Short mmCIF file of C-alpha atoms in Angstrom, two decimals:
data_model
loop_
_atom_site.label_atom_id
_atom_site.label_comp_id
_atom_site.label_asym_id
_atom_site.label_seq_id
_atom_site.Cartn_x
_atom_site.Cartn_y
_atom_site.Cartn_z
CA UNK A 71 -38.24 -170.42 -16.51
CA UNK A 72 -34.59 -170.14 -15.58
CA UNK A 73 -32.55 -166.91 -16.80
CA UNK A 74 -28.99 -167.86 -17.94
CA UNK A 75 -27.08 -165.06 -16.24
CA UNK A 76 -23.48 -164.56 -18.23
CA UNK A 77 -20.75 -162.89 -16.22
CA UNK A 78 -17.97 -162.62 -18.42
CA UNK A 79 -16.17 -159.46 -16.65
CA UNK A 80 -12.96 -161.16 -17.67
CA UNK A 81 -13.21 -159.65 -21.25
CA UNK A 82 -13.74 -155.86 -19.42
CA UNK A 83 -9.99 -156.51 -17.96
CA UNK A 84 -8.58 -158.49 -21.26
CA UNK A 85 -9.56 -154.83 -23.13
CA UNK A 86 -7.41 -153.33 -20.21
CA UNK A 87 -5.03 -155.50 -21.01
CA UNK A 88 -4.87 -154.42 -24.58
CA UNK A 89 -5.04 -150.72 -23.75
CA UNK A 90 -1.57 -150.73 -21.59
CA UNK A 91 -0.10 -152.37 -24.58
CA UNK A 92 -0.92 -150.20 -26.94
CA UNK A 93 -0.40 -147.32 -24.59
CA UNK A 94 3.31 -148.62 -24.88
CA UNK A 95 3.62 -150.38 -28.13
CA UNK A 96 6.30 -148.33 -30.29
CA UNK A 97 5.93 -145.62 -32.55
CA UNK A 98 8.51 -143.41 -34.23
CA UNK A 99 9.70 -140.49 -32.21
CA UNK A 100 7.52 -137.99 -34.16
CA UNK A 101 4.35 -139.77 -33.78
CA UNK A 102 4.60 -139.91 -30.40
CA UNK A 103 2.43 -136.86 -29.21
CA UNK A 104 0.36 -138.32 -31.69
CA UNK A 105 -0.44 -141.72 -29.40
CA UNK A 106 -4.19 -141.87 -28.52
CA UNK A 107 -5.00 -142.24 -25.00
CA UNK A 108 -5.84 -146.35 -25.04
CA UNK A 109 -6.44 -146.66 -21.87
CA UNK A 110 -8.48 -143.63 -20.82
CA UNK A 111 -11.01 -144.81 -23.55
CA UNK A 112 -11.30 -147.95 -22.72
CA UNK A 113 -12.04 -147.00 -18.67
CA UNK A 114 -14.45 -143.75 -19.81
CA UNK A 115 -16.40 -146.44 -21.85
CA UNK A 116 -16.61 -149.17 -19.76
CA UNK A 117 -17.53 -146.39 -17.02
CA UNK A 118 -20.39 -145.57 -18.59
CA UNK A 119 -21.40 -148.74 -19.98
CA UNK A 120 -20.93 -150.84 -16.22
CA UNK A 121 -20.33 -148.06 -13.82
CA UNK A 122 -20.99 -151.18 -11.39
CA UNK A 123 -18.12 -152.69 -12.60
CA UNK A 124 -15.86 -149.97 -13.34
CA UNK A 125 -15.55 -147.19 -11.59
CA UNK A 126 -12.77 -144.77 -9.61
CA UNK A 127 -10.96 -147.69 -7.68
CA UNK A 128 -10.65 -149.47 -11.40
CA UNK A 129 -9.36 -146.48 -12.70
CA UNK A 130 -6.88 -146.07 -10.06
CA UNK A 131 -4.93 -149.56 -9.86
CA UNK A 132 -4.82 -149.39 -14.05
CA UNK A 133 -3.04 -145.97 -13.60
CA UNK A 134 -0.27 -147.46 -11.12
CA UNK A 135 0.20 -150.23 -13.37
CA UNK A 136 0.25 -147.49 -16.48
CA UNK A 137 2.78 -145.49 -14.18
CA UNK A 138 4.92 -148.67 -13.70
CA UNK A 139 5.11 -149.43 -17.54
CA UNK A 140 6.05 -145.80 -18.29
CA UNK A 141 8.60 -145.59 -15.89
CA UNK A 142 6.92 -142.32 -14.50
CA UNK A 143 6.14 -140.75 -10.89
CA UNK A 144 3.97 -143.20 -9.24
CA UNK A 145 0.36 -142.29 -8.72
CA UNK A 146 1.16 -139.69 -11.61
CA UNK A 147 -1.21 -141.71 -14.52
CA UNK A 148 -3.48 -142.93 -11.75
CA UNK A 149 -4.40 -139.31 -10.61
CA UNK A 150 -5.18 -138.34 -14.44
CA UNK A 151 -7.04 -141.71 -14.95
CA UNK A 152 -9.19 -141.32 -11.89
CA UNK A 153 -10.21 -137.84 -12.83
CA UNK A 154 -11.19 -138.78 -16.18
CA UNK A 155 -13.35 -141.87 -14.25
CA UNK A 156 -14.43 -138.85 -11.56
CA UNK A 157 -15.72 -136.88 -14.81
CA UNK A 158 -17.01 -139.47 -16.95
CA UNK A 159 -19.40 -140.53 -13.77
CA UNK A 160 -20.25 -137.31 -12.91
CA UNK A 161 -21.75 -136.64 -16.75
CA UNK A 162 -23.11 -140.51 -16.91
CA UNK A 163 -26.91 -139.52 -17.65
CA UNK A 164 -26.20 -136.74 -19.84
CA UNK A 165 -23.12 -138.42 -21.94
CA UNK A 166 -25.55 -141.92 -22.28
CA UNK A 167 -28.46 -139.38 -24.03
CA UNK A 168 -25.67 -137.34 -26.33
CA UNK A 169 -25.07 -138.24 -29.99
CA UNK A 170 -21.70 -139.73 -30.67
CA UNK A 171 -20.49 -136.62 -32.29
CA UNK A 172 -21.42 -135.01 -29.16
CA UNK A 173 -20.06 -137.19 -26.97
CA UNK A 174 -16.88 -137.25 -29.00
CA UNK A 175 -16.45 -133.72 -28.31
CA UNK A 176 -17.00 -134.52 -24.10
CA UNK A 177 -14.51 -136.78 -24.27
CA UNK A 178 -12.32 -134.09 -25.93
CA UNK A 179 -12.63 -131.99 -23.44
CA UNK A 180 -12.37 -134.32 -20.66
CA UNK A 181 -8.95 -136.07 -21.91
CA UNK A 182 -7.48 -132.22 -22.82
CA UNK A 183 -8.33 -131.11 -19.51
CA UNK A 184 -6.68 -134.60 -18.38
CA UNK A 185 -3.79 -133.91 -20.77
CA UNK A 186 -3.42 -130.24 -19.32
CA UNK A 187 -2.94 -131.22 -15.76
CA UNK A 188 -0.26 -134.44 -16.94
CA UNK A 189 1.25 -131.57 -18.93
CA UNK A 190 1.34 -129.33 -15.37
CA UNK A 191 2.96 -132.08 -13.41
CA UNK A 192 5.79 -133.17 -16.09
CA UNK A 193 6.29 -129.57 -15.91
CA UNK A 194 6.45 -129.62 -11.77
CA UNK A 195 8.58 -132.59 -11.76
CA UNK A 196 11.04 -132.06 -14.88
CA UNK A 197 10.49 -134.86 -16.85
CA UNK A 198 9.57 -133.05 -19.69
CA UNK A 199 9.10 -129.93 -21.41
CA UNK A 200 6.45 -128.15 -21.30
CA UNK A 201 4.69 -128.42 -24.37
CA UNK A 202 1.10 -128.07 -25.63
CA UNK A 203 1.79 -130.88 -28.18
CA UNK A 204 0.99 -133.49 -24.99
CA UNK A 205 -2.86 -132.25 -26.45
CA UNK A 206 -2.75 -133.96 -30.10
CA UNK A 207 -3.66 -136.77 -27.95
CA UNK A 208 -6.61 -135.90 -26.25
CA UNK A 209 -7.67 -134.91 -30.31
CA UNK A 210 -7.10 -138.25 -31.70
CA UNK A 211 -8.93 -140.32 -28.90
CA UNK A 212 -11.68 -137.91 -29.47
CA UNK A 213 -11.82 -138.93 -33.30
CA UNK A 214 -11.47 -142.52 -31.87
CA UNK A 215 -14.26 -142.22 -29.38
CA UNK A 216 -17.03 -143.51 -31.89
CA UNK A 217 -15.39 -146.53 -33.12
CA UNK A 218 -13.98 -147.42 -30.11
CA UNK A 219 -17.52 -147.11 -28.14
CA UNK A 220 -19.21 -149.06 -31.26
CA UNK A 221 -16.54 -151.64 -31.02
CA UNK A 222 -16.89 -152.42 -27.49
CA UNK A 223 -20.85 -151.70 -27.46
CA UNK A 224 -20.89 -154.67 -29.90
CA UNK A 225 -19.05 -156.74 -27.86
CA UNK A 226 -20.75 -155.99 -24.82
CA UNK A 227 -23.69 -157.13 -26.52
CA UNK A 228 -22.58 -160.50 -28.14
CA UNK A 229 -21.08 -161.40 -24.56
CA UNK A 230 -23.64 -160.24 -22.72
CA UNK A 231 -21.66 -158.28 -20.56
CA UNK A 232 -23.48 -156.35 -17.65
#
């Protein structure tokens, strides 16, 4: 009886893929704060569903690459990316048992807290002003969260992803 074993990681980093362009994609000027936080989704999902796979290191190398598209300080999005990772591991077991709803509002407070501290460094090294709009963000990938983690828990499924 021979198990057919899939590995088809490749679609974990074609999803990255899509997140960085999205996370730069345009949008009008007012929208902007408005932008949900592609990529920190994507890596807090794909944390929990193959923390094997993904983990801090993953989340660390996409935030370089994130810094290098935005044109910011480098290590800047790779700090707030692997504390969102650090976070989203540490609350694995409980986050897996949650209802959506609940772990919608989690991820809220995992991406504002992530939000707050981006907001603290712009702030530190003058790149922008200090704002609290910077947390509309962290609200909208909240409200994402479910279809996002349906979306990709579907795939992960049909592609036997593990």
């Amino acid at each position: 009886m021979a198990v057919s074993r899939r590995n088809n990681g490749w679609v974990i980093w074609l999803t990255f893929a899509l997140g960085l362009l999205l996370s730069v994609s345009p949008m009008p000027q007012f929208m902007e704060v408005f932008r949900p936080m592609w990529l920190a989704l994507l890596v807090s999902f794909w944390t929990l569903a193959v923390p094997g796979k993904v983990g801090m290191t993953t989340a660390f190398v996409l935030g370089l690459a994130e810094d290098v598209l935005y044109g910011t300080l480098l290590g800047q999005n790779a700090l707030i990316l692997t504390l969102i990772t650090f976070l989203v591991l540490s609350l694995q077991q409980r986050l897996r048992m949650f209802p959506m709803w609940q772990q919608s509002l989690v991820i809220l407070v995992i991406f504002g807290i992530a939000q707050l501290i981006q907001l603290w460094l712009s702030a530190l090294t003058g790149n922008r002003l200090p704002t609290l709009a910077l947390v509309w963000s962290a609200v909208i990938s909240a409200l994402l969260w479910p279809w996002i983690s349906f979306a990709l828990r579907d795939l992960r499924r049909r592609l036997h992803i593990n």
